[in-house]
Amino acid sequence: MKATGIVRRIDDLGRVVVPKEIRRTLRIREGDPLEIFTDREGEIILKKYSPIGELGVFARQYADSLSQTTGHTVCITDRDQIIAVSGAPKKDLIAKPISKQLEDAIDNRTSIVAIKDDKKFIPIVNGDLEEYHSQVISPIICEGDAIGSVVIITKESRTKLGDTEAKLADSAAGFLGRQMES
C-alpha cells in the first residue's frame, strides 16, 4: 500500500474525508460509490466501485460478439477505464484510463459517430488514438445514470463507421444498461 502522509480523524457520525488530492488522482467524484473491505491485519480498504465491472465476463463476451459481427475493434468502458476489448491486442487498451473527453461524453450522454479529421472525434484513452480512423461511441445508461460506454473503432482509413455501427453500439449499450438493472 502507498503511504500518503495524510491523516484524517473520524467525526462523531463515523465519517472520514478522503483528501482532494487522492480523489483527483483516483477520479473519485461526489456521489461515486465506494466498496469497503477489511483484511486480516485489520486494515480498511476503500475501492472505487464500478457497477459495470460486475458484468466483466459478460461484457467481454458481448465485445467479442460485436467485434466478430462488425470486424472492428470494440471496447466497453465504465466511467474510468476500459473493462473489455475485442478485435485488438488487449494489452493496448484493457484497463487503460479513459480520456477526459470520453468521460465528458459519457457524463453528457452523448453518442458520437466521427472520423479522425472531424471535430467530434475524441481520444478513447489519452494519447493512444493516433492510429484509429473512425469511431462510434454510445453511452451505457442504467437506472438513469450514465455508467459507461460501448465504443467501436477502426484503423482502416477507407472504412467510415456509420449508422449501422451506431445502431449496434446503441443496442449493446441499451442491453448492458438493462442487464445492470436486473
Short mmCIF file of C-alpha atoms in Angstrom, two decimals:
data_model
loop_
_atom_site.label_atom_id
_atom_site.label_comp_id
_atom_site.label_asym_id
_atom_site.label_seq_id
_atom_site.Cartn_x
_atom_site.Cartn_y
_atom_site.Cartn_z
CA MET A 1 0.00 0.00 0.00
CA LYS A 2 1.20 3.50 -0.78
CA ALA A 3 1.68 5.89 2.16
CA THR A 4 0.34 9.41 1.57
CA GLY A 5 1.35 11.07 4.83
CA ILE A 6 -2.19 12.39 5.17
CA VAL A 7 -4.01 11.71 8.43
CA ARG A 8 -7.75 12.24 8.92
CA ARG A 9 -9.92 11.87 12.01
CA ILE A 10 -13.28 10.13 12.17
CA ASP A 11 -16.10 12.53 13.10
CA ASP A 12 -18.92 11.78 15.55
CA LEU A 13 -21.02 10.26 12.72
CA GLY A 14 -18.22 7.85 11.70
CA ARG A 15 -17.26 9.80 8.56
CA VAL A 16 -13.77 10.25 7.15
CA VAL A 17 -12.92 12.82 4.48
CA VAL A 18 -10.96 11.42 1.54
CA PRO A 19 -8.43 14.14 0.67
CA LYS A 20 -8.97 16.13 -2.51
CA GLU A 21 -5.57 15.09 -3.92
CA ILE A 22 -6.45 11.41 -3.61
CA ARG A 23 -9.96 11.95 -5.03
CA ARG A 24 -8.48 13.80 -8.01
CA THR A 25 -5.80 11.16 -8.63
CA LEU A 26 -8.31 8.29 -8.45
CA ARG A 27 -11.01 10.27 -10.31
CA ILE A 28 -13.47 9.94 -7.44
CA ARG A 29 -16.33 12.42 -7.76
CA GLU A 30 -19.03 13.43 -5.32
CA GLY A 31 -21.67 10.73 -5.23
CA ASP A 32 -19.37 7.98 -6.60
CA PRO A 33 -19.90 4.66 -4.81
CA LEU A 34 -17.01 3.09 -2.91
CA GLU A 35 -16.69 -0.54 -1.79
CA ILE A 36 -15.39 -1.11 1.73
CA PHE A 37 -13.25 -4.15 2.54
CA THR A 38 -11.28 -5.28 5.57
CA ASP A 39 -8.30 -7.59 5.59
CA ARG A 40 -6.86 -9.93 8.22
CA GLU A 41 -4.47 -7.30 9.54
CA GLY A 42 -7.39 -5.01 10.38
CA GLU A 43 -6.86 -2.61 7.50
CA ILE A 44 -9.84 -0.91 5.90
CA ILE A 45 -9.67 -0.76 2.11
CA LEU A 46 -11.78 1.61 0.04
CA LYS A 47 -12.14 0.69 -3.62
CA LYS A 48 -13.93 2.67 -6.28
CA TYR A 49 -17.00 0.68 -7.23
CA SER A 50 -17.71 0.05 -10.91
CA PRO A 51 -21.25 -1.22 -11.44
CA ILE A 52 -20.48 -2.29 -14.99
CA GLY A 53 -17.34 -4.04 -13.75
CA GLU A 54 -19.67 -6.68 -12.27
CA LEU A 55 -20.51 -7.62 -15.84
CA GLY A 56 -16.83 -8.17 -16.69
CA VAL A 57 -17.12 -11.65 -18.24
CA PHE A 58 -20.44 -10.82 -19.87
CA ALA A 59 -19.05 -7.51 -21.24
CA ARG A 60 -16.06 -9.37 -22.76
CA GLN A 61 -18.37 -11.87 -24.43
CA TYR A 62 -20.56 -9.07 -25.77
CA ALA A 63 -17.49 -7.20 -27.07
CA ASP A 64 -16.29 -10.42 -28.77
CA SER A 65 -19.66 -10.91 -30.44
CA LEU A 66 -19.84 -7.29 -31.65
CA SER A 67 -16.27 -7.42 -32.92
CA GLN A 68 -16.92 -10.65 -34.84
CA THR A 69 -20.10 -9.17 -36.34
CA THR A 70 -18.57 -5.83 -37.39
CA GLY A 71 -14.95 -6.80 -37.99
CA HIS A 72 -13.86 -3.78 -35.92
CA THR A 73 -12.34 -3.20 -32.50
CA VAL A 74 -14.94 -3.00 -29.72
CA CYS A 75 -14.31 -1.58 -26.25
CA ILE A 76 -16.67 -1.47 -23.30
CA THR A 77 -15.83 1.09 -20.63
CA ASP A 78 -17.03 2.14 -17.23
CA ARG A 79 -16.65 5.79 -16.23
CA ASP A 80 -12.94 5.34 -15.53
CA GLN A 81 -11.33 2.66 -17.67
CA ILE A 82 -11.75 0.14 -20.45
CA ILE A 83 -13.13 -3.08 -18.96
CA ALA A 84 -13.48 -5.22 -22.11
CA VAL A 85 -11.75 -5.24 -25.52
CA SER A 86 -12.11 -7.38 -28.60
CA GLY A 87 -10.62 -7.11 -32.07
CA ALA A 88 -7.35 -5.51 -30.94
CA PRO A 89 -4.45 -6.58 -28.74
CA LYS A 90 -5.92 -6.42 -25.23
CA LYS A 91 -2.69 -5.13 -23.69
CA ASP A 92 -3.00 -1.95 -25.80
CA LEU A 93 -6.35 -0.93 -24.30
CA ILE A 94 -7.62 -3.12 -21.43
CA ALA A 95 -7.66 -1.40 -18.01
CA LYS A 96 -6.36 1.85 -19.51
CA PRO A 97 -7.97 5.00 -18.08
CA ILE A 98 -10.41 6.62 -20.49
CA SER A 99 -9.74 10.13 -21.77
CA LYS A 100 -11.33 13.19 -20.20
CA GLN A 101 -13.20 13.77 -23.49
CA LEU A 102 -14.74 10.28 -23.37
CA GLU A 103 -15.60 10.76 -19.70
CA ASP A 104 -17.37 14.03 -20.63
CA ALA A 105 -19.25 12.31 -23.48
CA ILE A 106 -20.45 9.64 -21.04
CA ASP A 107 -21.46 12.24 -18.45
CA ASN A 108 -23.32 14.25 -21.12
CA ARG A 109 -24.89 11.06 -22.55
CA THR A 110 -23.52 11.99 -25.97
CA SER A 111 -23.44 9.46 -28.79
CA ILE A 112 -20.66 10.08 -31.29
CA VAL A 113 -20.11 8.95 -34.88
CA ALA A 114 -16.95 10.52 -36.27
CA ILE A 115 -13.89 10.15 -38.47
CA LYS A 116 -10.42 11.26 -37.42
CA ASP A 117 -10.44 14.74 -39.01
CA ASP A 118 -13.92 15.53 -37.67
CA LYS A 119 -14.26 17.95 -34.74
CA LYS A 120 -16.40 15.36 -32.92
CA PHE A 121 -13.59 12.74 -32.98
CA ILE A 122 -12.25 12.18 -29.45
CA PRO A 123 -9.49 10.02 -27.97
CA ILE A 124 -10.68 6.92 -26.14
CA VAL A 125 -7.58 6.76 -23.93
CA ASN A 126 -5.16 9.62 -23.51
CA GLY A 127 -2.70 9.89 -26.39
CA ASP A 128 -3.33 6.42 -27.81
CA LEU A 129 -5.73 7.00 -30.71
CA GLU A 130 -3.27 8.21 -33.33
CA GLU A 131 -3.83 5.06 -35.37
CA TYR A 132 -7.65 4.95 -35.30
CA HIS A 133 -9.55 6.47 -38.19
CA SER A 134 -13.25 6.20 -37.35
CA GLN A 135 -15.29 5.75 -34.17
CA VAL A 136 -18.77 5.17 -32.78
CA ILE A 137 -19.46 5.82 -29.09
CA SER A 138 -22.70 5.10 -27.25
CA PRO A 139 -23.19 5.76 -23.52
CA ILE A 140 -24.49 2.99 -21.25
CA ILE A 141 -27.39 4.22 -19.11
CA CYS A 142 -28.57 2.26 -16.05
CA GLU A 143 -31.45 3.45 -13.89
CA GLY A 144 -30.97 6.98 -15.20
CA ASP A 145 -27.21 7.09 -14.53
CA ALA A 146 -24.52 7.15 -17.22
CA ILE A 147 -22.21 4.30 -16.15
CA GLY A 148 -20.00 3.62 -19.18
CA SER A 149 -19.88 3.33 -22.95
CA VAL A 150 -19.69 0.99 -25.91
CA VAL A 151 -17.01 2.06 -28.38
CA ILE A 152 -16.46 0.72 -31.89
CA ILE A 153 -13.25 1.89 -33.59
CA THR A 154 -11.37 1.05 -36.77
CA LYS A 155 -7.87 1.63 -38.10
CA GLU A 156 -9.00 1.18 -41.71
CA SER A 157 -8.63 4.60 -43.37
CA ARG A 158 -11.05 3.69 -46.16
CA THR A 159 -13.72 2.49 -43.70
CA LYS A 160 -16.13 5.03 -42.25
CA LEU A 161 -18.25 3.76 -39.40
CA GLY A 162 -21.84 4.91 -39.75
CA ASP A 163 -25.49 4.31 -38.91
CA THR A 164 -25.24 0.51 -38.80
CA GLU A 165 -22.41 0.55 -36.27
CA ALA A 166 -24.14 3.35 -34.31
CA LYS A 167 -27.30 1.24 -34.05
CA LEU A 168 -25.26 -1.79 -32.96
CA ALA A 169 -23.45 0.27 -30.30
CA ASP A 170 -26.76 1.80 -29.11
CA SER A 171 -28.32 -1.65 -28.93
CA ALA A 172 -25.34 -3.05 -26.99
CA ALA A 173 -25.34 -0.06 -24.60
CA GLY A 174 -29.08 -0.41 -24.02
CA PHE A 175 -28.78 -4.14 -23.40
CA LEU A 176 -25.85 -3.76 -20.98
CA GLY A 177 -27.71 -1.00 -19.12
CA ARG A 178 -30.77 -3.22 -18.72
CA GLN A 179 -28.59 -6.13 -17.57
CA MET A 180 -27.30 -3.91 -14.77
CA GLU A 181 -30.84 -3.06 -13.71
CA SER A 182 -31.88 -6.68 -13.25
#
